[in-house]
GROMACS .gro file of C-alpha atoms in nm:
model
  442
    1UNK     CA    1  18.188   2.004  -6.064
    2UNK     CA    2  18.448   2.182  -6.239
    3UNK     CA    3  18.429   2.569  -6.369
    4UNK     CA    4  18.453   2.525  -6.747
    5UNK     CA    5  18.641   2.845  -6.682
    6UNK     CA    6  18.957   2.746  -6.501
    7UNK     CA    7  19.123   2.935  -6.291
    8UNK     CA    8  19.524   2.913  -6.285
    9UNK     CA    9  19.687   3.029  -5.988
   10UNK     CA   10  20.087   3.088  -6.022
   11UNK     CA   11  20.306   3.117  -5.653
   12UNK     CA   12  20.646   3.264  -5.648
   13UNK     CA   13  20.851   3.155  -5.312
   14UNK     CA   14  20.911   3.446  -5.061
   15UNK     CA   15  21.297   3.544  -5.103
   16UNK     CA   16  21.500   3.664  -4.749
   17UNK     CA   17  21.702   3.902  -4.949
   18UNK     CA   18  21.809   4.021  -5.309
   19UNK     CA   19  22.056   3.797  -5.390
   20UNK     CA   20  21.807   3.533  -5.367
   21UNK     CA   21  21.536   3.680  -5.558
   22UNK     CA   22  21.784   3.692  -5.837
   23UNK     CA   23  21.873   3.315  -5.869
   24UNK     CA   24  21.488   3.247  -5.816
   25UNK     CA   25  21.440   3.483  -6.139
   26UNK     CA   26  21.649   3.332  -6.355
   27UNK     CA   27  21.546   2.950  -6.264
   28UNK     CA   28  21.242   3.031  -6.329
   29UNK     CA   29  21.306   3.101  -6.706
   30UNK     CA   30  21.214   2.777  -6.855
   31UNK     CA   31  21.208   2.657  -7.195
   32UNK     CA   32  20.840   2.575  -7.338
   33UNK     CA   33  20.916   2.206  -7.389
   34UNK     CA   34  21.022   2.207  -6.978
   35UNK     CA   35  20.705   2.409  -6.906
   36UNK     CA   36  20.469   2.177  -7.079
   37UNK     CA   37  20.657   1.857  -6.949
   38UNK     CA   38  20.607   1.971  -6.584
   39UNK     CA   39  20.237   2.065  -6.650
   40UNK     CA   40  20.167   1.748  -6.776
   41UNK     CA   41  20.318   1.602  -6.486
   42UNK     CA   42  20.114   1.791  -6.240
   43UNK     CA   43  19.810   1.719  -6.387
   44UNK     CA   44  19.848   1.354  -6.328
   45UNK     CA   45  19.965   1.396  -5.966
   46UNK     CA   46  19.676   1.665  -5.848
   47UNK     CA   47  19.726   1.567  -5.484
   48UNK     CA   48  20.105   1.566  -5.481
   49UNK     CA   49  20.323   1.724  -5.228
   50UNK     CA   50  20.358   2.061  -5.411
   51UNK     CA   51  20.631   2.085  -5.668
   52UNK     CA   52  20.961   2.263  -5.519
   53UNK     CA   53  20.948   2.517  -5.842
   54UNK     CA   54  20.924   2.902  -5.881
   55UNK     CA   55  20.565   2.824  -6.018
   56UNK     CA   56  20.295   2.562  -5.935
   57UNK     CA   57  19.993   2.604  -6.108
   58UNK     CA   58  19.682   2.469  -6.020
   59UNK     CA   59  19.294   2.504  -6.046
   60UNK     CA   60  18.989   2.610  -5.820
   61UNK     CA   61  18.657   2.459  -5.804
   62UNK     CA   62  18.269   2.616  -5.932
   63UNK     CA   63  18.101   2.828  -5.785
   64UNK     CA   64  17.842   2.517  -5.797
   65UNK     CA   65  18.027   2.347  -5.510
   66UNK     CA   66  17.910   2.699  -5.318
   67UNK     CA   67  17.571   2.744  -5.095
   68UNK     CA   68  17.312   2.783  -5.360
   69UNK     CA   69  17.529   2.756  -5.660
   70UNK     CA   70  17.672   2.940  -5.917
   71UNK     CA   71  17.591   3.328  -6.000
   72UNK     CA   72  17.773   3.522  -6.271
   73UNK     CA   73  18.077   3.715  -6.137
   74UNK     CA   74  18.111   4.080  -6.064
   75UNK     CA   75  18.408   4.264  -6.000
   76UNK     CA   76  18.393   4.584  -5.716
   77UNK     CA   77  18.381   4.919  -5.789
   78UNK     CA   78  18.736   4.940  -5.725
   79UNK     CA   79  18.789   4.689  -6.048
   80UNK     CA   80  18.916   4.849  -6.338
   81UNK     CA   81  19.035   4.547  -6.549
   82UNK     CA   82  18.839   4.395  -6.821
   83UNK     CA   83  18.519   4.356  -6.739
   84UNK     CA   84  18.386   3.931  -6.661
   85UNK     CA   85  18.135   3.762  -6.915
   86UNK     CA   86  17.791   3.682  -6.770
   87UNK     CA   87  17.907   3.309  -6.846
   88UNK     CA   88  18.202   3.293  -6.623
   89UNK     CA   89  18.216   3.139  -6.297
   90UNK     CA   90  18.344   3.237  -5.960
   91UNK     CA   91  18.590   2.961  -5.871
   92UNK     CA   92  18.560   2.916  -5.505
   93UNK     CA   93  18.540   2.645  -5.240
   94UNK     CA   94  18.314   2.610  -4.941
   95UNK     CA   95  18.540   2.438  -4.681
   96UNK     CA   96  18.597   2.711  -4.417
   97UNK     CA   97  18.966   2.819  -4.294
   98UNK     CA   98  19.171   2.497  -4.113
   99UNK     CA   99  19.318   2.746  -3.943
  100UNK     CA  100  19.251   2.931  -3.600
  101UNK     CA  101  19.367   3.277  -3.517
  102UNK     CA  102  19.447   3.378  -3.201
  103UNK     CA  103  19.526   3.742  -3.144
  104UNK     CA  104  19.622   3.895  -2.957
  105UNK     CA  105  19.800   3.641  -2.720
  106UNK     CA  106  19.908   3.796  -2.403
  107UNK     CA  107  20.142   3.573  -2.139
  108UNK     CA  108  19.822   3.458  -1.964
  109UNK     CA  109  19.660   3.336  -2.305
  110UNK     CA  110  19.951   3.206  -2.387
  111UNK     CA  111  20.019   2.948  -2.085
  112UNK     CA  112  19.601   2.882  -2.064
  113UNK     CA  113  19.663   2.675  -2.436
  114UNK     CA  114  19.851   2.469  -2.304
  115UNK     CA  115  20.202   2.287  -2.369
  116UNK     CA  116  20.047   1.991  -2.512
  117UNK     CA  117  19.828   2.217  -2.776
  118UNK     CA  118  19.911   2.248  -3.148
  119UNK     CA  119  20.041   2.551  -3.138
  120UNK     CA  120  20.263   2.821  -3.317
  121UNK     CA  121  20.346   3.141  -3.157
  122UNK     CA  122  20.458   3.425  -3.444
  123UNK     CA  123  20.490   3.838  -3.425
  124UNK     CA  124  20.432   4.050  -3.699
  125UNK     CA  125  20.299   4.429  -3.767
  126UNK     CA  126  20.133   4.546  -4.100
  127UNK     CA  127  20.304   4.715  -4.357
  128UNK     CA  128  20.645   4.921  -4.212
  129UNK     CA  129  20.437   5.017  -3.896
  130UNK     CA  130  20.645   4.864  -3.615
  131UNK     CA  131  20.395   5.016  -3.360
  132UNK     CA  132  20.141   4.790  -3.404
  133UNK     CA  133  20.350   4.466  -3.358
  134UNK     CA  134  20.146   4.192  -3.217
  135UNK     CA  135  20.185   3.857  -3.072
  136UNK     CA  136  19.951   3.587  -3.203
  137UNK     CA  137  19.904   3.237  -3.255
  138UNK     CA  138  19.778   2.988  -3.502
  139UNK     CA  139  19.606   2.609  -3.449
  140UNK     CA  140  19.686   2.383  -3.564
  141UNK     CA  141  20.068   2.551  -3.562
  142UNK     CA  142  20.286   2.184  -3.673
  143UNK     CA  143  20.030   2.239  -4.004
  144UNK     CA  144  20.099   2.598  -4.037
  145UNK     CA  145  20.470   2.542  -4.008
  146UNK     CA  146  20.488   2.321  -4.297
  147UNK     CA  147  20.318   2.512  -4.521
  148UNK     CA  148  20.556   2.686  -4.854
  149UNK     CA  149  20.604   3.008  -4.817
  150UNK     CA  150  20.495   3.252  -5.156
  151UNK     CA  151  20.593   3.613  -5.223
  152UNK     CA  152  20.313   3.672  -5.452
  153UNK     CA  153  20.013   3.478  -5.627
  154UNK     CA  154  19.899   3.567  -5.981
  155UNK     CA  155  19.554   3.465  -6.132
  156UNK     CA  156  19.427   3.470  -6.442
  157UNK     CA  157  19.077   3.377  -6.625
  158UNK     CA  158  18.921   3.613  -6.829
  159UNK     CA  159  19.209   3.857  -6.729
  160UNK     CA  160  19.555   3.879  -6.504
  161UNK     CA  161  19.607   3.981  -6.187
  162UNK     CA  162  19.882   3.920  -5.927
  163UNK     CA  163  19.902   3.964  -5.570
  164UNK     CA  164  20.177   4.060  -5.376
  165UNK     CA  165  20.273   4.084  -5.011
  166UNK     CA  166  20.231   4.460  -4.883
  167UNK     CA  167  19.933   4.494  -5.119
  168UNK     CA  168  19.594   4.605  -5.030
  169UNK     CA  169  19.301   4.361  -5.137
  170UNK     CA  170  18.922   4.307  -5.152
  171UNK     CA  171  18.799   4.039  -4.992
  172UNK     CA  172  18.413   3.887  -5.077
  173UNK     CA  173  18.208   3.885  -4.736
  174UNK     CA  174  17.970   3.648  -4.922
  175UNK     CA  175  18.018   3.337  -5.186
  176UNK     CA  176  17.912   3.395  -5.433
  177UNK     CA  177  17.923   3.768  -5.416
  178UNK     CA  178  17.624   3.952  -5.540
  179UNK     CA  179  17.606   4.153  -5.882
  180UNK     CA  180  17.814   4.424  -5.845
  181UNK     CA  181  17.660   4.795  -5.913
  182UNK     CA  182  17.625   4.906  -6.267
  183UNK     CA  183  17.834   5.144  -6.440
  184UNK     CA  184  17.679   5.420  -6.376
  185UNK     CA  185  17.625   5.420  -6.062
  186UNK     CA  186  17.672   5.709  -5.827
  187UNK     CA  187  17.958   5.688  -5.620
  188UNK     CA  188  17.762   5.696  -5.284
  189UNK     CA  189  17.594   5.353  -5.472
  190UNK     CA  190  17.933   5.198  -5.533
  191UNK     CA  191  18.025   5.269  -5.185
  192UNK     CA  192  17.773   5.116  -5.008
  193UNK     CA  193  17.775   4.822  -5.202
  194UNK     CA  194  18.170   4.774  -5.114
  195UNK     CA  195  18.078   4.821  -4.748
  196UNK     CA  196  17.822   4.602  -4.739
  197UNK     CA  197  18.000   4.289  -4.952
  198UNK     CA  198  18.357   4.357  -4.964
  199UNK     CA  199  18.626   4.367  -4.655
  200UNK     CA  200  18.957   4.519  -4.676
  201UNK     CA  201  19.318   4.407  -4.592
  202UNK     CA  202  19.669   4.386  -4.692
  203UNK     CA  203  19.818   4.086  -4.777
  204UNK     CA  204  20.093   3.936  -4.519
  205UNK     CA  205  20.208   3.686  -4.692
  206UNK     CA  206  20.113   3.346  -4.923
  207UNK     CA  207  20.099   3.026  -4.781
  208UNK     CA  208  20.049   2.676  -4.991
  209UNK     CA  209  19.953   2.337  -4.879
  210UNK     CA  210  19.922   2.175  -5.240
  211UNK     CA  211  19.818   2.337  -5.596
  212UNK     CA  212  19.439   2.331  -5.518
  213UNK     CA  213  19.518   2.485  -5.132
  214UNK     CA  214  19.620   2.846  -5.102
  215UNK     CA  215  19.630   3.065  -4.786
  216UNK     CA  216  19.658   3.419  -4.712
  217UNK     CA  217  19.794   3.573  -4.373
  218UNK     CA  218  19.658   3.951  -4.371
  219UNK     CA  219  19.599   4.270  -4.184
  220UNK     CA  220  19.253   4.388  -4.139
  221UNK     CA  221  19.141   4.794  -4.211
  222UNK     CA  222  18.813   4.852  -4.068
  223UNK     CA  223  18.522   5.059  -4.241
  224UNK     CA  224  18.477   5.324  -3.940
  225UNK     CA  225  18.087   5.152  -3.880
  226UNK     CA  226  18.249   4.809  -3.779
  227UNK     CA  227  18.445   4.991  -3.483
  228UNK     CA  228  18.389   4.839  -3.149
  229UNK     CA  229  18.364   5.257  -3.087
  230UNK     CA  230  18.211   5.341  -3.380
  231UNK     CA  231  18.214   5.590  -3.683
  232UNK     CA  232  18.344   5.911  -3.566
  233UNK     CA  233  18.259   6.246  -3.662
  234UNK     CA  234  18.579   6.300  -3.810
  235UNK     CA  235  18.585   6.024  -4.031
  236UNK     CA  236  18.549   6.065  -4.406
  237UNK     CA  237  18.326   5.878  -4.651
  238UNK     CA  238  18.530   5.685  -4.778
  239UNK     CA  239  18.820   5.644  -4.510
  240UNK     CA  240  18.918   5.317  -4.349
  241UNK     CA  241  19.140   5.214  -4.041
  242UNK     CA  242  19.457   5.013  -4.036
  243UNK     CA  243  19.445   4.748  -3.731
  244UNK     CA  244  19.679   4.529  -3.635
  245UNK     CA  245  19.409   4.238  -3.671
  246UNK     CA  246  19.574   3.932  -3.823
  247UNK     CA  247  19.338   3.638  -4.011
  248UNK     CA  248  19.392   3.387  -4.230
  249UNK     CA  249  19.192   3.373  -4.545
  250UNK     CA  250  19.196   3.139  -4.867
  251UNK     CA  251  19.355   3.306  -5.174
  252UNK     CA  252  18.998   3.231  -5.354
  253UNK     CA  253  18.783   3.478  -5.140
  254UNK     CA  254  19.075   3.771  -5.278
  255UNK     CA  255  18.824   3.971  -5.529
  256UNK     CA  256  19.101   4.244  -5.642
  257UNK     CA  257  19.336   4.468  -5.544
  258UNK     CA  258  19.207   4.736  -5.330
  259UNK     CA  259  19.337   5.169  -5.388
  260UNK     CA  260  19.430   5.259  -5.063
  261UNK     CA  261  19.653   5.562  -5.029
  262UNK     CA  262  19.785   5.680  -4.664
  263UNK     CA  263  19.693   6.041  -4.578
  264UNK     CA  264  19.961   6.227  -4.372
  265UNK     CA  265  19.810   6.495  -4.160
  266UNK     CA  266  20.149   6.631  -4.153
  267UNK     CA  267  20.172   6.780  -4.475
  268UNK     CA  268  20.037   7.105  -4.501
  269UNK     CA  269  20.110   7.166  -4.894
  270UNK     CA  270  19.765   7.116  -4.967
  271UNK     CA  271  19.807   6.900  -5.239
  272UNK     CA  272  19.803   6.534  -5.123
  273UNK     CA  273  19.540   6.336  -5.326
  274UNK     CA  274  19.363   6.071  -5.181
  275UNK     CA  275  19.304   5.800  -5.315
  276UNK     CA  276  18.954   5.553  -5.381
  277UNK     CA  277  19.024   5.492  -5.034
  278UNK     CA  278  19.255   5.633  -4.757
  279UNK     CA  279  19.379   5.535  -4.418
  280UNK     CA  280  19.537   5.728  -4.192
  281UNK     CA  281  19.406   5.630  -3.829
  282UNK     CA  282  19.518   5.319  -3.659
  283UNK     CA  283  19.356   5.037  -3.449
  284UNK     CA  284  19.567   4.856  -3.240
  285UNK     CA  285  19.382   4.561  -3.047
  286UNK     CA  286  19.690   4.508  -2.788
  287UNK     CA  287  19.505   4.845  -2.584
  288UNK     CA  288  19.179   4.662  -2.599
  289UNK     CA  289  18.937   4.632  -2.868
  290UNK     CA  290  18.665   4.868  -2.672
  291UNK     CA  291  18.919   5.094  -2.533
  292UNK     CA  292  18.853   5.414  -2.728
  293UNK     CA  293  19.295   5.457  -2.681
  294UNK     CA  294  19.289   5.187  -2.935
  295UNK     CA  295  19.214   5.445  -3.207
  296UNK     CA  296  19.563   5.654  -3.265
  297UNK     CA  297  19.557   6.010  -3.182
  298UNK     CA  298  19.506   6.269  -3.497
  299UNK     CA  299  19.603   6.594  -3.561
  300UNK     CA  300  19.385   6.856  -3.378
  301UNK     CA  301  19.306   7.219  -3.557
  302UNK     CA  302  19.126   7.492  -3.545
  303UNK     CA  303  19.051   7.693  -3.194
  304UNK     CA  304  18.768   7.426  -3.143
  305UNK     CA  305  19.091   7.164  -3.077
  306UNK     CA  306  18.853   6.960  -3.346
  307UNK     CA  307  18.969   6.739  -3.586
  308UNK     CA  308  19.032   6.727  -3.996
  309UNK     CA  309  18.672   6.563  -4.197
  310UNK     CA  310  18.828   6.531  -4.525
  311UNK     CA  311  18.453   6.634  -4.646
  312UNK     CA  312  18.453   6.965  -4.474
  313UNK     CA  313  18.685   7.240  -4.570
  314UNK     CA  314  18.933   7.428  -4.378
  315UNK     CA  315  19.082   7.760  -4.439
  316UNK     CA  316  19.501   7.835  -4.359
  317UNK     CA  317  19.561   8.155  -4.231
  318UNK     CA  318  19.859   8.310  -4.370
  319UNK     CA  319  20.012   8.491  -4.150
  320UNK     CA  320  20.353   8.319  -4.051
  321UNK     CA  321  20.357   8.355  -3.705
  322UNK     CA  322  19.971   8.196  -3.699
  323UNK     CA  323  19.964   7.954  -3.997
  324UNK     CA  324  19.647   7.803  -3.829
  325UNK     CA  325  19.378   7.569  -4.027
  326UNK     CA  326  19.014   7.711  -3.942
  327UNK     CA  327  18.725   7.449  -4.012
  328UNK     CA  328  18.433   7.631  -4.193
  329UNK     CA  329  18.184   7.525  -3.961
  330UNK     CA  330  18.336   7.719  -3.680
  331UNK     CA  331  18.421   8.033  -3.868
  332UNK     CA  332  18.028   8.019  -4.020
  333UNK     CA  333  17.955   7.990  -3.651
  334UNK     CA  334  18.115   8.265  -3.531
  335UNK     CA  335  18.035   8.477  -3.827
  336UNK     CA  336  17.657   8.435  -3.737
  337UNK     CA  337  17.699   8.488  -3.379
  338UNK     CA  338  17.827   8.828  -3.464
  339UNK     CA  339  17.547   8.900  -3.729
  340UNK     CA  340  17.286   8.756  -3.446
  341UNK     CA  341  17.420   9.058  -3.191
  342UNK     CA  342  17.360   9.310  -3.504
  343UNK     CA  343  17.028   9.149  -3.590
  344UNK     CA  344  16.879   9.169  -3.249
  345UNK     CA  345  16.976   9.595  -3.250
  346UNK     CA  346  16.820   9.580  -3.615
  347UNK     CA  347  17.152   9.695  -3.744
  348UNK     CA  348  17.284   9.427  -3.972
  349UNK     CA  349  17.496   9.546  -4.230
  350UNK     CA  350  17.796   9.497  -4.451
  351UNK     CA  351  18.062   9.429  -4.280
  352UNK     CA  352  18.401   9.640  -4.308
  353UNK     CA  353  18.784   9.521  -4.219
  354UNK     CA  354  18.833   9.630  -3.824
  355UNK     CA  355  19.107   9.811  -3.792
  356UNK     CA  356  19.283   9.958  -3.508
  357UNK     CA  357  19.197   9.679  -3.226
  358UNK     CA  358  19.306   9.747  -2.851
  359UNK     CA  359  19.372   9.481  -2.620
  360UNK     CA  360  19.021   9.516  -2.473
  361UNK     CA  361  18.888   9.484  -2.804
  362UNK     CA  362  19.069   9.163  -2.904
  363UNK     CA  363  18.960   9.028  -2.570
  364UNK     CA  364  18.574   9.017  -2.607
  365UNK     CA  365  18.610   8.946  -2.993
  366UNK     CA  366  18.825   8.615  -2.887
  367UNK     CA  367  18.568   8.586  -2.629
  368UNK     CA  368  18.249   8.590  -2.829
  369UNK     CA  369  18.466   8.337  -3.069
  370UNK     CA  370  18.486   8.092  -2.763
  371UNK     CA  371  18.123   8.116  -2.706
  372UNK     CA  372  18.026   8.091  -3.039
  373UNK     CA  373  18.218   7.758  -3.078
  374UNK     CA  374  18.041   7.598  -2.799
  375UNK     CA  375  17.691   7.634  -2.954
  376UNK     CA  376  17.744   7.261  -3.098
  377UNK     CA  377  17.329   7.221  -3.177
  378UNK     CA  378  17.086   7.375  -3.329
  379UNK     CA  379  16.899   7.433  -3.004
  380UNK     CA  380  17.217   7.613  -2.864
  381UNK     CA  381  17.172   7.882  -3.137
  382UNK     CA  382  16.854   8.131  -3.198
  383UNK     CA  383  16.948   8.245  -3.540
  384UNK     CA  384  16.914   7.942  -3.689
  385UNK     CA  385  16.599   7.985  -3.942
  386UNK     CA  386  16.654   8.374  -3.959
  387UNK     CA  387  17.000   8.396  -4.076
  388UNK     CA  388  17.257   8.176  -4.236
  389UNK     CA  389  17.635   8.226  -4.336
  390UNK     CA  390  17.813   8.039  -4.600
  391UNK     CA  391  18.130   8.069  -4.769
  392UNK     CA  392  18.192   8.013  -5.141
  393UNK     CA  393  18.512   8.039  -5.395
  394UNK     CA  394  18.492   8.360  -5.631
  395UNK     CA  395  18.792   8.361  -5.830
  396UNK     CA  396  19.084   8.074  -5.878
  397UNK     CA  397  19.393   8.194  -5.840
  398UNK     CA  398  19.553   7.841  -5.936
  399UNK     CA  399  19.503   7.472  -5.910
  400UNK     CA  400  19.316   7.437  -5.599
  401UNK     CA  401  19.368   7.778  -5.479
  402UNK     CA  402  19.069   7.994  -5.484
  403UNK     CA  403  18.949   8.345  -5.303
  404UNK     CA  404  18.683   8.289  -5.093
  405UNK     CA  405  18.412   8.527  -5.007
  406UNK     CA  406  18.167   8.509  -4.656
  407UNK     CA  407  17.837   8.636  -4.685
  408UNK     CA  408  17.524   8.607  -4.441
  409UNK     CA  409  17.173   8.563  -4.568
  410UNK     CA  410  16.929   8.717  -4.408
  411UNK     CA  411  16.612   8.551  -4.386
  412UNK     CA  412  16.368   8.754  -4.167
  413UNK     CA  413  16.318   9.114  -4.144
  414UNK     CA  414  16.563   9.243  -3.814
  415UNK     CA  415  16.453   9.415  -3.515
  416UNK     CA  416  16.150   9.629  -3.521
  417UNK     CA  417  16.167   9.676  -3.928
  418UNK     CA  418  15.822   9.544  -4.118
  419UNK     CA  419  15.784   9.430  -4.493
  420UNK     CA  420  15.478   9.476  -4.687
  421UNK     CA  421  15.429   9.133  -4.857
  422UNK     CA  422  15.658   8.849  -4.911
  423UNK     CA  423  16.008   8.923  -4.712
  424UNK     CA  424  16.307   8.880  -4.970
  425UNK     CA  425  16.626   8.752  -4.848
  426UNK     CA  426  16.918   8.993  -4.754
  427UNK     CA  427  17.287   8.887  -4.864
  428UNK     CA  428  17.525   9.118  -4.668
  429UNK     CA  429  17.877   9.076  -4.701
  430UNK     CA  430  18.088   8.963  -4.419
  431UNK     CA  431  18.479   8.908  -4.293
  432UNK     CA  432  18.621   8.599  -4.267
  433UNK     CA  433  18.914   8.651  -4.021
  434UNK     CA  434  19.123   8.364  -3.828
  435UNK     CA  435  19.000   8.251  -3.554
  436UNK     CA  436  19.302   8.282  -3.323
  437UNK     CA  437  19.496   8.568  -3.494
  438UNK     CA  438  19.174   8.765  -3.597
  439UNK     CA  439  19.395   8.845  -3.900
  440UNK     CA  440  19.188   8.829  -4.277
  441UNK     CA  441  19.174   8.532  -4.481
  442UNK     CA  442  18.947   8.612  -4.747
   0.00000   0.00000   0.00000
């Protein structure tokens, strides 16, 4: 049953280098009269061998053809195009992938298929990152082989949109795809409905068997959850994983073009934005897809030798010989162990700059730091419920920049000392040093 909403899907051949690209751009500048000619013809000839152009265009099938039939459309959070009319269609087909993916293929996979075996042997890495080459296959390969070769694919219905190889896409876990989450959602909402219904990759390249049959080669990103290993604690919210994963999809199940930015842990400006969704983490299934070496090694900081949660803050010392990043968990941590030894003597105060340190001195304060960073639980540390430190901004100094200022609330009456009624909280002021160079940062 066809969509009375048709989809028309236009292919531009892959080009090997510029010069290329430059003939294909100027053959495909055809005259209207040419245009509607060849149109014509393809309609007539749906299941032709597909037309040796710089465009075929073609149509999809209803959503009706799909499980329970047809819902109305809804684009991800990540959509910011015109929105799609409760009338419209999705245009999809319920045939699964002809194709079968094998990757990785090692030597000893390789010789267990068989010489006899339909079978196409390829290597290819995502993006410009040559360390995650991979050898894999594909069944039925002679099929495979045959298929034309696209650059890009562009769609249009009740709006444009074009697809390119190198791009990062959507792709619908289910058909149809549920409602999508209304406008004003939150953006924990939006999130958890593009986990649940939405996978992420970036497109390969196009593949076309006739005008109705479109393929996809792509990379996979993982959400942290669907790690063999697991979410860690240093991932973020909203961060994914690039893998070296290759599949084959059809170019219907594409929903749209995916924000990913790449977050390099090298820069220490302080000013890279991220973007609706960031990667900067690797999964390479060559090491094994449970081996926990898989995962690419990150930048460690702090004294804790922890990693960067793009959720939790960190704090650069200044001082050029030091230039350390301090998470805020650790120096809250040690900033209430030192409170805690004041508490207990019932002589928690403000806190002044220390000046003057000795070697000795600098010893058991870097000491007491290394003890207060192992207290990882709540268990591990007997002030929790009596005090609490936090650090807040006070005054912006520029975009981004702020000073910061420690304090420690007190929340029980210290050492021997009794209140008559109610106890009201204490806010002394504390010192927010580094944690290696013990120099000031607030």
């Amino acid at each position: 049953m066809a969509s009375s909403t048709e989809w028309e899907e236009y292919l531009s051949p892959a080009t090997h280098n510029e010069s290329e690209s430059e003939e294909e751009d100027e053959s495909s500048k055809s005259t209207p009269e040419t245009e509607e000619t060849r149109n014509s013809e393809q309609e007539q000839t749906k299941k032709q061998e597909i037309v040796k152009s710089d465009q075929v265009i073609g149509r999809k099938r209803s959503a009706s053809e799909m499980e329970d039939g047809p819902r109305p459309g809804a684009a991800p959070s990540g959509y910011q195009g015109a929105s799609r009319t409760p009338d419209v269609q999705y245009t999809v087909e319920s045939e699964p992938c002809e194709f079968t993916v094998i990757c990785p293929v090692t030597p000893k996979r390789w010789r267990t298929l068989g010489e006899d075996a339909d079978v196409s042997l390829f290597q290819d890495f995502p993006l410009r990152l040559s360390q995650l080459s991979i050898d894999f296959a594909l069944i039925p390969g002679s099929k495979w082989d045959q298929l034309t070769r696209f650059k890009n694919a562009r769609f249009k219905e009740t709006h444009e949109v074009t697809y390119t190889a190198g791009q990062f896409v959507y792709v619908n876990r289910h058909m149809p795809p549920p409602p999508a989450p209304p406008e004003n959602a939150s953006s924990a909402e939006k999130l958890k409905y593009d986990k649940e219904n939405l996978w992420v990759g970036v497109v390969s390249e196009f593949k076309a068997l006739d005008r109705e049959t479109v393929y996809v080669r792509l990379f996979w990103l993982y959400w942290p959850e669907e790690l063999p290993m697991g979410r860690q604690p240093y991932h973020g919210r909203k961060e994914l994983v690039m893998s070296n994963q290759v599949d084959i999809i059809e170019a219907q199940a594409l929903t749209w073009g995916a924000e990913v930015s790449y977050w390099d842990e090298s820069d220490d400006s302080n000013k890279t934005e991220l973007g609706e969704r960031y990667w900067r983490q690797t999964y390479d299934i060559n090491k094994g897809r449970t081996n926990p070496r898989a995962l690419s090694k990150l930048r460690k900081f702090c004294v804790c030798g922890g990693y960067d949660n793009p959720e939790r803050d960190m704090y650069q010392c200044r001082e050029a010989d030091c230039l350390m990043w301090n998470h805020e968990d650790c120096l809250i941590t040690v900033m209430e162990q030192r409170a805690w030894e004041q508490f207990k003597k019932g002589t928690l105060t403000h806190e002044t700059p220390v000046s003057g340190e000795n070697e000795a001195s600098r010893k058991n304060r870097s000491k007491m730091i290394r003890q207060a960073i192992k207290r990882k639980s709540k268990a591990e540390k007997p002030w929790v419920g009596k005090l609490e430190g936090k650090i807040s901004p006070v005054k912006k100094l520029g975009e981004d920049e702020y000073i910061h200022s420690a304090t420690l609330w007190q929340l029980v009456p210290q050492g021997k000392h009794k209140t008559k009624g109610p106890f009201e909280p204490v806010v002394w002021k504390m010192q927010m040093d580094c944690l290696r160079c013990h120099k000031p940062l607030n």
